[in-house]
Coordinates of C-alpha atoms in Angstrom, one line a residue:
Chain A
X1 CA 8.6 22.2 3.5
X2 CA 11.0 20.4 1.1
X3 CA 8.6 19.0 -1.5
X4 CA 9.1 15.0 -1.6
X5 CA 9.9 13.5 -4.7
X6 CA 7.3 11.8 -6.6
X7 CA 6.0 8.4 -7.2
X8 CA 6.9 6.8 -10.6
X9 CA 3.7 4.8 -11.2
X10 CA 4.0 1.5 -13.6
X11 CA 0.6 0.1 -15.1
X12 CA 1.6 -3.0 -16.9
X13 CA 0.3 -6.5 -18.1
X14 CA -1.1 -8.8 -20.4
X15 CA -2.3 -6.9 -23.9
X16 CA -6.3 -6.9 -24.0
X17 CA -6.6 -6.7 -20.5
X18 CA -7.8 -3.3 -20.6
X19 CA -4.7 -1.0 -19.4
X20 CA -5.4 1.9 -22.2
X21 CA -9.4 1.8 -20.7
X22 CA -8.1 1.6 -16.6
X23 CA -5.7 4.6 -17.4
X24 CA -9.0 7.1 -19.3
X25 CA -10.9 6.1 -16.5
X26 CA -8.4 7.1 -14.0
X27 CA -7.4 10.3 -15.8
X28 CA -11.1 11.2 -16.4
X29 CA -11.7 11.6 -12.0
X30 CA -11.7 14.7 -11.0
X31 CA -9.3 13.9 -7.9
X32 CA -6.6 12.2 -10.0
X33 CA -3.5 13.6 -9.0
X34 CA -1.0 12.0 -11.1
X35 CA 1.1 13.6 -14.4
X36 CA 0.3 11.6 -17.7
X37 CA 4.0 10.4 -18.2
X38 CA 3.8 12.4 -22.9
X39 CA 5.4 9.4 -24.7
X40 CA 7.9 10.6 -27.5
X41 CA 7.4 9.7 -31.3
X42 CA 9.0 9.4 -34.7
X43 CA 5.6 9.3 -36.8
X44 CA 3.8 12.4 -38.2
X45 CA 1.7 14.4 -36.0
X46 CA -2.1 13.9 -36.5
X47 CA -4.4 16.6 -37.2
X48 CA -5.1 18.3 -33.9
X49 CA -2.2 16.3 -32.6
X50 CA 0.3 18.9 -30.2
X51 CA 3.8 18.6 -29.5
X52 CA 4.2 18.4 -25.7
X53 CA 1.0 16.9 -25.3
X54 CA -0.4 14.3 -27.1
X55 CA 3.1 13.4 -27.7
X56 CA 6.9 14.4 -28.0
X57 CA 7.4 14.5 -32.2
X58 CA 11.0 14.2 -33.0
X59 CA 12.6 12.8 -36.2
X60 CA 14.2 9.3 -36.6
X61 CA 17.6 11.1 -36.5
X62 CA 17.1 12.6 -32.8
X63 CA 15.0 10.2 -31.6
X64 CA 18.3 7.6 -32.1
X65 CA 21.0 10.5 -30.6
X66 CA 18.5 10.2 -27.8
X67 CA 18.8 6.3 -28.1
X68 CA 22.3 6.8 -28.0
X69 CA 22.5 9.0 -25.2
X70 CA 19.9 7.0 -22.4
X71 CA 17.6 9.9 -22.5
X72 CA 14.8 7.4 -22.8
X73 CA 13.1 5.1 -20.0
X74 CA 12.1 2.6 -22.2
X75 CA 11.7 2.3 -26.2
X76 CA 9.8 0.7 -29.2
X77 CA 9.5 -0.2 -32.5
X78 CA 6.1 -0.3 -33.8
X79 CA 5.0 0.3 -37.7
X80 CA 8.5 1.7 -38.7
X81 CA 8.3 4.3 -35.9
X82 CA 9.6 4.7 -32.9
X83 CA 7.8 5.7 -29.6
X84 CA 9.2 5.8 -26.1
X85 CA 9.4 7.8 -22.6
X86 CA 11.8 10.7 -22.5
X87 CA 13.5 10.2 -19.1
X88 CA 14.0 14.0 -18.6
X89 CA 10.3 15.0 -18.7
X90 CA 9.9 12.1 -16.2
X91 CA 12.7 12.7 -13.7
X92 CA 11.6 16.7 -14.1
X93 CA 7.9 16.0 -13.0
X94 CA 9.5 13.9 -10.2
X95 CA 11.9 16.0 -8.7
X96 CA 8.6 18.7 -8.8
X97 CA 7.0 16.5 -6.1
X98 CA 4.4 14.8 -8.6
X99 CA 3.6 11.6 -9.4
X100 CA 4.2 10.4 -12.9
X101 CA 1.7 7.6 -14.6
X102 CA 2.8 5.6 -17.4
X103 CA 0.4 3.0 -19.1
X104 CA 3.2 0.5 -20.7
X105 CA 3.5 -2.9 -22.6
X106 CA 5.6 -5.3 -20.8
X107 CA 8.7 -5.4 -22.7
X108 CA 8.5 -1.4 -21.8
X109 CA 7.7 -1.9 -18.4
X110 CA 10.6 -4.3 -17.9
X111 CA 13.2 -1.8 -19.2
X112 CA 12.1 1.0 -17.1
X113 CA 12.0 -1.6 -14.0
X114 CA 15.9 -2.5 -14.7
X115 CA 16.5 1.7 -14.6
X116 CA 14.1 2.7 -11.9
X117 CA 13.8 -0.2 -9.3
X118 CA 12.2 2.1 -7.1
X119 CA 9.3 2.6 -9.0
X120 CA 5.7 1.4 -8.4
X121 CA 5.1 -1.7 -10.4
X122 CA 1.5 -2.6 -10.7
X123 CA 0.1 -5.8 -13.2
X124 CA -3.4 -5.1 -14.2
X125 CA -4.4 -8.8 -14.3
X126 CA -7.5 -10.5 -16.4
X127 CA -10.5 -11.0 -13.5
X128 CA -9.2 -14.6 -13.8
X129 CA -8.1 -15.1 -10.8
X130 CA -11.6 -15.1 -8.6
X131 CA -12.5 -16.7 -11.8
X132 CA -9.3 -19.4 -12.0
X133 CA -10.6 -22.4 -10.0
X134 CA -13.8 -22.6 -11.8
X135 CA -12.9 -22.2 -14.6
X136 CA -10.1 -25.3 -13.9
X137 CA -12.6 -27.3 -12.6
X138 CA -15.3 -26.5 -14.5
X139 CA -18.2 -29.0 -14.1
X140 CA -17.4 -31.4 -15.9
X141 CA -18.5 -29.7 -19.1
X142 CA -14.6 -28.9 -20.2
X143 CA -12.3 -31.0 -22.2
X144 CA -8.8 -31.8 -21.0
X145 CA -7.3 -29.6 -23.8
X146 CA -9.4 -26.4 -22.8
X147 CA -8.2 -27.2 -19.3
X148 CA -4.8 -27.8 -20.0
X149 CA -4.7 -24.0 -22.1
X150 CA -6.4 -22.2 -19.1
X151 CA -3.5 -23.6 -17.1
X152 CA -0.8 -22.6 -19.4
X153 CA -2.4 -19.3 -19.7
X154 CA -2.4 -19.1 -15.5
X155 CA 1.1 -20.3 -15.7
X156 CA 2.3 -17.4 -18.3
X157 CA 0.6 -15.0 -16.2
X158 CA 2.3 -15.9 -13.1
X159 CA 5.3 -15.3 -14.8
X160 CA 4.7 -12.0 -15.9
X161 CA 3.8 -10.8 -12.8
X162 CA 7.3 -11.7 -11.0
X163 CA 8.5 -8.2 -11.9
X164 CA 5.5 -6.3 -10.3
X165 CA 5.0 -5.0 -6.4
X166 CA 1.2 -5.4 -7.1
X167 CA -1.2 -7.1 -9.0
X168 CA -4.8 -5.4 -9.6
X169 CA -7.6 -7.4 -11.1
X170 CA -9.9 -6.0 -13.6
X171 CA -12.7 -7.2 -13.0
X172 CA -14.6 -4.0 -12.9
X173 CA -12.9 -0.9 -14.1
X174 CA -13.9 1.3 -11.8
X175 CA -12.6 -0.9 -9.0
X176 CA -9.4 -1.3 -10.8
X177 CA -9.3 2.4 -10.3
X178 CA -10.3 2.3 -6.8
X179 CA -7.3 -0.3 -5.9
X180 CA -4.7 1.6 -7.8
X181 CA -5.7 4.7 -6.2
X182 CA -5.5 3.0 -2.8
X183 CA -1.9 1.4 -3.3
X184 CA -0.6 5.1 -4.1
X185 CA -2.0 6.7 -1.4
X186 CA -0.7 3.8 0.9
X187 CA 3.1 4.2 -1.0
X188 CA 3.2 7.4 0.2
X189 CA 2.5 6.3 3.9
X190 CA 5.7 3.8 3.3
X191 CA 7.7 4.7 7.0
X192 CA 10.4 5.0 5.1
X193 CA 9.3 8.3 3.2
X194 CA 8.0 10.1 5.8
X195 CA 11.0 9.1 7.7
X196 CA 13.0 11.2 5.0
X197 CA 10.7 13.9 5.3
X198 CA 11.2 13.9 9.0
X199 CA 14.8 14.1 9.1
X200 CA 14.7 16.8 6.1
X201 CA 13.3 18.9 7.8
X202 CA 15.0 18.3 11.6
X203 CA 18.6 18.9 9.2
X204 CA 16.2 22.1 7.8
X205 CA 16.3 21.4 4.4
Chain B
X1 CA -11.1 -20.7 -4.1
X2 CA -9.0 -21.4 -0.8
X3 CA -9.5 -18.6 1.7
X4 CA -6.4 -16.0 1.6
X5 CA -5.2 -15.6 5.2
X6 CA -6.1 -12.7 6.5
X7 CA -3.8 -9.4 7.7
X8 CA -3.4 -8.7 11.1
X9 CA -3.5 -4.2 11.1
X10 CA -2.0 -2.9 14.3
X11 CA -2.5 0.8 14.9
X12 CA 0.0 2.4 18.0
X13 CA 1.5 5.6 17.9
X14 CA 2.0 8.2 20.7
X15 CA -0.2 8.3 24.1
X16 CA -2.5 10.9 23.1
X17 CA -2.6 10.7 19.5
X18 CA -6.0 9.9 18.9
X19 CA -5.7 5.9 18.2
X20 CA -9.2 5.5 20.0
X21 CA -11.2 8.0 18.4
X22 CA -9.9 6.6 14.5
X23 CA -10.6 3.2 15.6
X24 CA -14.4 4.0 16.7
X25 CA -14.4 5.9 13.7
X26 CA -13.3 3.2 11.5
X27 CA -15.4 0.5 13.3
X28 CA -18.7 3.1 12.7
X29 CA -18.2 3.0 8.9
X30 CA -20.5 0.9 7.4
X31 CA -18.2 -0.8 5.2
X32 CA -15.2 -1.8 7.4
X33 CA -14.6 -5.2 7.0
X34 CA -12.0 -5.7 9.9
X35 CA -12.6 -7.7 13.2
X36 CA -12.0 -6.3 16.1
X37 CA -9.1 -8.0 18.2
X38 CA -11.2 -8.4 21.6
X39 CA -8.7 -8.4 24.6
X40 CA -8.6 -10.2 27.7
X41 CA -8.4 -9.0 31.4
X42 CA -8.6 -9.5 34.6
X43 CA -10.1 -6.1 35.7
X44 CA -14.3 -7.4 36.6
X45 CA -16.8 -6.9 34.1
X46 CA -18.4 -3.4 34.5
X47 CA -22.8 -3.5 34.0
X48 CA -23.5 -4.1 31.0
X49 CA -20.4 -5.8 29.2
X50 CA -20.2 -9.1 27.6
X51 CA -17.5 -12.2 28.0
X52 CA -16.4 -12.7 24.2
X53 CA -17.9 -9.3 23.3
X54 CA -16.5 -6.7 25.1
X55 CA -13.7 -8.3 26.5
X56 CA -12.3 -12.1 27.5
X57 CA -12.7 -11.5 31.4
X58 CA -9.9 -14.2 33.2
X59 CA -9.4 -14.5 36.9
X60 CA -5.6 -13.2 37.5
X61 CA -4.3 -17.1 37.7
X62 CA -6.1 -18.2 34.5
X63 CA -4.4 -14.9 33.2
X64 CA -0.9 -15.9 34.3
X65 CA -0.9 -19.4 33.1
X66 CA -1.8 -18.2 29.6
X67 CA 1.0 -15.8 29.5
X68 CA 3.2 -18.4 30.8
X69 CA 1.7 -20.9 27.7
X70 CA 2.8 -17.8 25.5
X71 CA -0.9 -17.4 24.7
X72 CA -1.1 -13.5 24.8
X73 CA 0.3 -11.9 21.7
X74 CA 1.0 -9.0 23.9
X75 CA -0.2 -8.0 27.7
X76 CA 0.5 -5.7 30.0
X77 CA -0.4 -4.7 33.9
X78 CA -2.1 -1.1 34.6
X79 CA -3.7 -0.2 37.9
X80 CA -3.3 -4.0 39.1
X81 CA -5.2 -5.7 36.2
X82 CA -3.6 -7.8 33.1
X83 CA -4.9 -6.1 29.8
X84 CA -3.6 -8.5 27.2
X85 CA -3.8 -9.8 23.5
X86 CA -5.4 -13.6 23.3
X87 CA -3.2 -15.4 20.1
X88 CA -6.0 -18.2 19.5
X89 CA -8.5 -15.6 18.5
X90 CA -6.7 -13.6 16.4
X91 CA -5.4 -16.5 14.8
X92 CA -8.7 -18.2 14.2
X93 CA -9.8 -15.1 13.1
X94 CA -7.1 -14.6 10.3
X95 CA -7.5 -18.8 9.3
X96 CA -11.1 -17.7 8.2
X97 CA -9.5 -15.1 5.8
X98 CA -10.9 -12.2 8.2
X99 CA -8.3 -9.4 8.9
X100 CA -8.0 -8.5 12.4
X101 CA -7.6 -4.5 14.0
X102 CA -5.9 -4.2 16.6
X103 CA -5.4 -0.8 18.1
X104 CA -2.5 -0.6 21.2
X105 CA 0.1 1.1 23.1
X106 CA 3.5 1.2 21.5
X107 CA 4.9 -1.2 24.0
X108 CA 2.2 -4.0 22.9
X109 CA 3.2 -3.2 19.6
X110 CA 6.9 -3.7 19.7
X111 CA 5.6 -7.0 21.3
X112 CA 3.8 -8.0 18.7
X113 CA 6.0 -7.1 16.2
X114 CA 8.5 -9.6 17.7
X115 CA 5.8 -12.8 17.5
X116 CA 4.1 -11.4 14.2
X117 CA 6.8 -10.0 11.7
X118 CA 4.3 -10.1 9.0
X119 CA 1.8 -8.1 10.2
X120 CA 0.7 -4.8 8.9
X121 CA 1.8 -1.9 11.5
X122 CA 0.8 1.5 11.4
X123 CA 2.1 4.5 13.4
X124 CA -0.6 7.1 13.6
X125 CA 1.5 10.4 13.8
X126 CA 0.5 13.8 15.5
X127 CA -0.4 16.5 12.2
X128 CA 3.1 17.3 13.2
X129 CA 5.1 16.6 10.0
X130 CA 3.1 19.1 7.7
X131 CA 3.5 21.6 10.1
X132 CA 6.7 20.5 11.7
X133 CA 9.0 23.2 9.7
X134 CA 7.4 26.0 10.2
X135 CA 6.8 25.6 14.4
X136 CA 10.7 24.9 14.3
X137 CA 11.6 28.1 12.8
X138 CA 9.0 29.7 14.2
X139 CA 8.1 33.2 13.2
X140 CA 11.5 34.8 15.3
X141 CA 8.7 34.6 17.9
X142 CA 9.9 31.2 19.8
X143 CA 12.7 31.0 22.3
X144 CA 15.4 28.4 21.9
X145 CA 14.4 25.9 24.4
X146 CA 10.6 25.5 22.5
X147 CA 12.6 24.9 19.4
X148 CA 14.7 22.8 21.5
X149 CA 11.8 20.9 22.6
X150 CA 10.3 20.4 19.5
X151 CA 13.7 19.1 17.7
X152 CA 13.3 16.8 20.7
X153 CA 9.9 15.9 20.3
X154 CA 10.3 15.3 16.7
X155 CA 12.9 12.9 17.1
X156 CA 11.4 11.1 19.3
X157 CA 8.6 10.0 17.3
X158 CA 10.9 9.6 14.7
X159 CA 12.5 6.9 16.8
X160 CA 9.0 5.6 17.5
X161 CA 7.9 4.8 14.3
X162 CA 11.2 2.7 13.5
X163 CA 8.8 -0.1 13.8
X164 CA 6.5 0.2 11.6
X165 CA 5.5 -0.1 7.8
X166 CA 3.1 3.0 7.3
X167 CA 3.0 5.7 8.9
X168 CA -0.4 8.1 9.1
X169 CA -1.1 11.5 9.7
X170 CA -3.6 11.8 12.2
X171 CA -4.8 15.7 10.5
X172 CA -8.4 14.9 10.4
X173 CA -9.9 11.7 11.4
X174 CA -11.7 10.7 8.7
X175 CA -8.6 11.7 6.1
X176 CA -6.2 9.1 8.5
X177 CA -9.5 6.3 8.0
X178 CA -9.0 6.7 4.3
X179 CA -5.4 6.2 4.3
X180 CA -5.8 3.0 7.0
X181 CA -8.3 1.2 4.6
X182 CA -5.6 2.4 1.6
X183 CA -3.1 0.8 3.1
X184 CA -5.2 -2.2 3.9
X185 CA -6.4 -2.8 0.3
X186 CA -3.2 -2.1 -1.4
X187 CA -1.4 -4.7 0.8
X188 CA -3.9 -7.3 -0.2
X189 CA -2.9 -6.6 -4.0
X190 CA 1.1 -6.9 -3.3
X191 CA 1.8 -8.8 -5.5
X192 CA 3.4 -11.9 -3.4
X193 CA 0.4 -12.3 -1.4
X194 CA -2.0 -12.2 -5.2
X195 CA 0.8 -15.0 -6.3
X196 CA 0.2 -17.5 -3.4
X197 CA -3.5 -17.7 -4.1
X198 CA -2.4 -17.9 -8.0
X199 CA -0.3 -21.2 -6.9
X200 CA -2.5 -22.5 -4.5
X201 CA -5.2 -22.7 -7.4
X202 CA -3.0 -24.3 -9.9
X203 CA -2.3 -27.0 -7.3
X204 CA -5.5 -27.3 -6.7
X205 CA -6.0 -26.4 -2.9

């Protein structure tokens, strides 16, 4: 059977809300199925540190011909290096029928959703939500200022998660896990992938 | 926090599929949070069953009138009884913020799907696709008209499931549950639906 492509998995959102923690917690299951998406850097390798698989190591020079050339998903500036995702490690692991998992700041996720709009976009959110009205509310204890922030701070959120197909509270990490797990296994009952399986193999590809 | 709306999950798929035996399994799992659509009918109550428990029992004019008030969902005669979908039910159901299984032929389906565009359907597939290839080509053993008969069969259900948003393989009962309640869980993180409850909050509903 003609192995399907693979799912492009997105984990994005707010910094602090525990992305980095969600992803080790994922990758530490035994069932996991998905290919760590190796970022690509211009800073030194670390002691124990192996190219190919805690990173990519390339000099400034190549990294910016690889700039140049839109070999990479999404880049960064951080600390005078760069770091970003090779797109041909990505689009290889794809077309090899596996899923790819990248954990991203927004600014990265929002590059790679302009080059891959078919990828699976999911906002880890702060546990705010079940938390929100509460909190808004309060009892009576809150000032209007502390009230006013919590609803700028629901606002900003909102607005982050426009770009997303999901959004997956973090209220407890393992169910974070649980719910991410759940909306891959349901993407790859969308009708309209098996449908291409289907007629793939009726054409006898 | 206002109560989210919740899904309404119809399972169809071929006659002889197994649609009954993963909803009893479903239903016997101690965690399932669904409600069980109940349907109406004007077949009599056999010993033992309960009005409102097993099924709504209707005399045939009480039946007619509600199909005529556009009060069935879906319905259907077989062996001179109306089976049929009651809409207040399943609506007051998904008000409370309960989602609602129901599992039905394909022609209540395609009903449904008319009156309900936003609910969640999945096709439960025969263990076909995994194994689809290899029957078509057969070990040199299978004489054209199988083969012909299978390329028929296939696209068949390929037509079939035209309908729907998922689509599960029915290999092993409890591996098609999993991928139900997947599907379930990861539609109640997309990311529109997380986004209402968001506003709703902010406005204070």
């Amino acid at each position: 059977m003609r192995k399907e492509r693979g799912l492009l998995i997105v984990l994005s959102g707010p910094s602090g809300v525990g992305k980095g923690t969600v992803r080790k917690e994922l990758f530490s299951q035994p069932d996991t199925n998905y290919e760590y998406s190796i970022s690509m850097t211009t800073r030194k390798a670390r002691e124990g540190e192996v190219d190919g698989v805690d990173y990519f190591f390339k000099d400034k020079e190549d990294f910016e011909v690889l700039i140049e050339q839109g070999k990479l998903l999404e880049y960064a500036q951080y600390v005078g290096n760069y770091y970003g995702t090779p797109i041909d490690y990505v689009n290889q692991t794809l077309d090899a029928g596996r899923d790819v998992f990248l954990e991203i700041e927004v600014q990265g996720a929002t590059q790679i959703r302009e080059k891959v709009p078919d990828g699976l976009f999911i906002f880890l959110a702060p546990p705010s939500l079940s938390e929100l009205q509460s909190r808004l509310v309060g009892r009576g204890t809150e000032t209007e200022d502390v009230i006013a922030n919590r609803i700028a701070a629901a606002n900003k959120e909102l607005e982050m998660m426009n770009l997303y197909d999901y959004v997956v509270e973090n209220d407890e990490v393992t169910l974070a896990c649980d719910r991410i797990n759940s909306i891959v296994v349901a993407e790859h009952c969308r009708r309209e992938r098996v449908e291409k399986q289907y007629l793939a193999m009726l054409k006898g590809e």
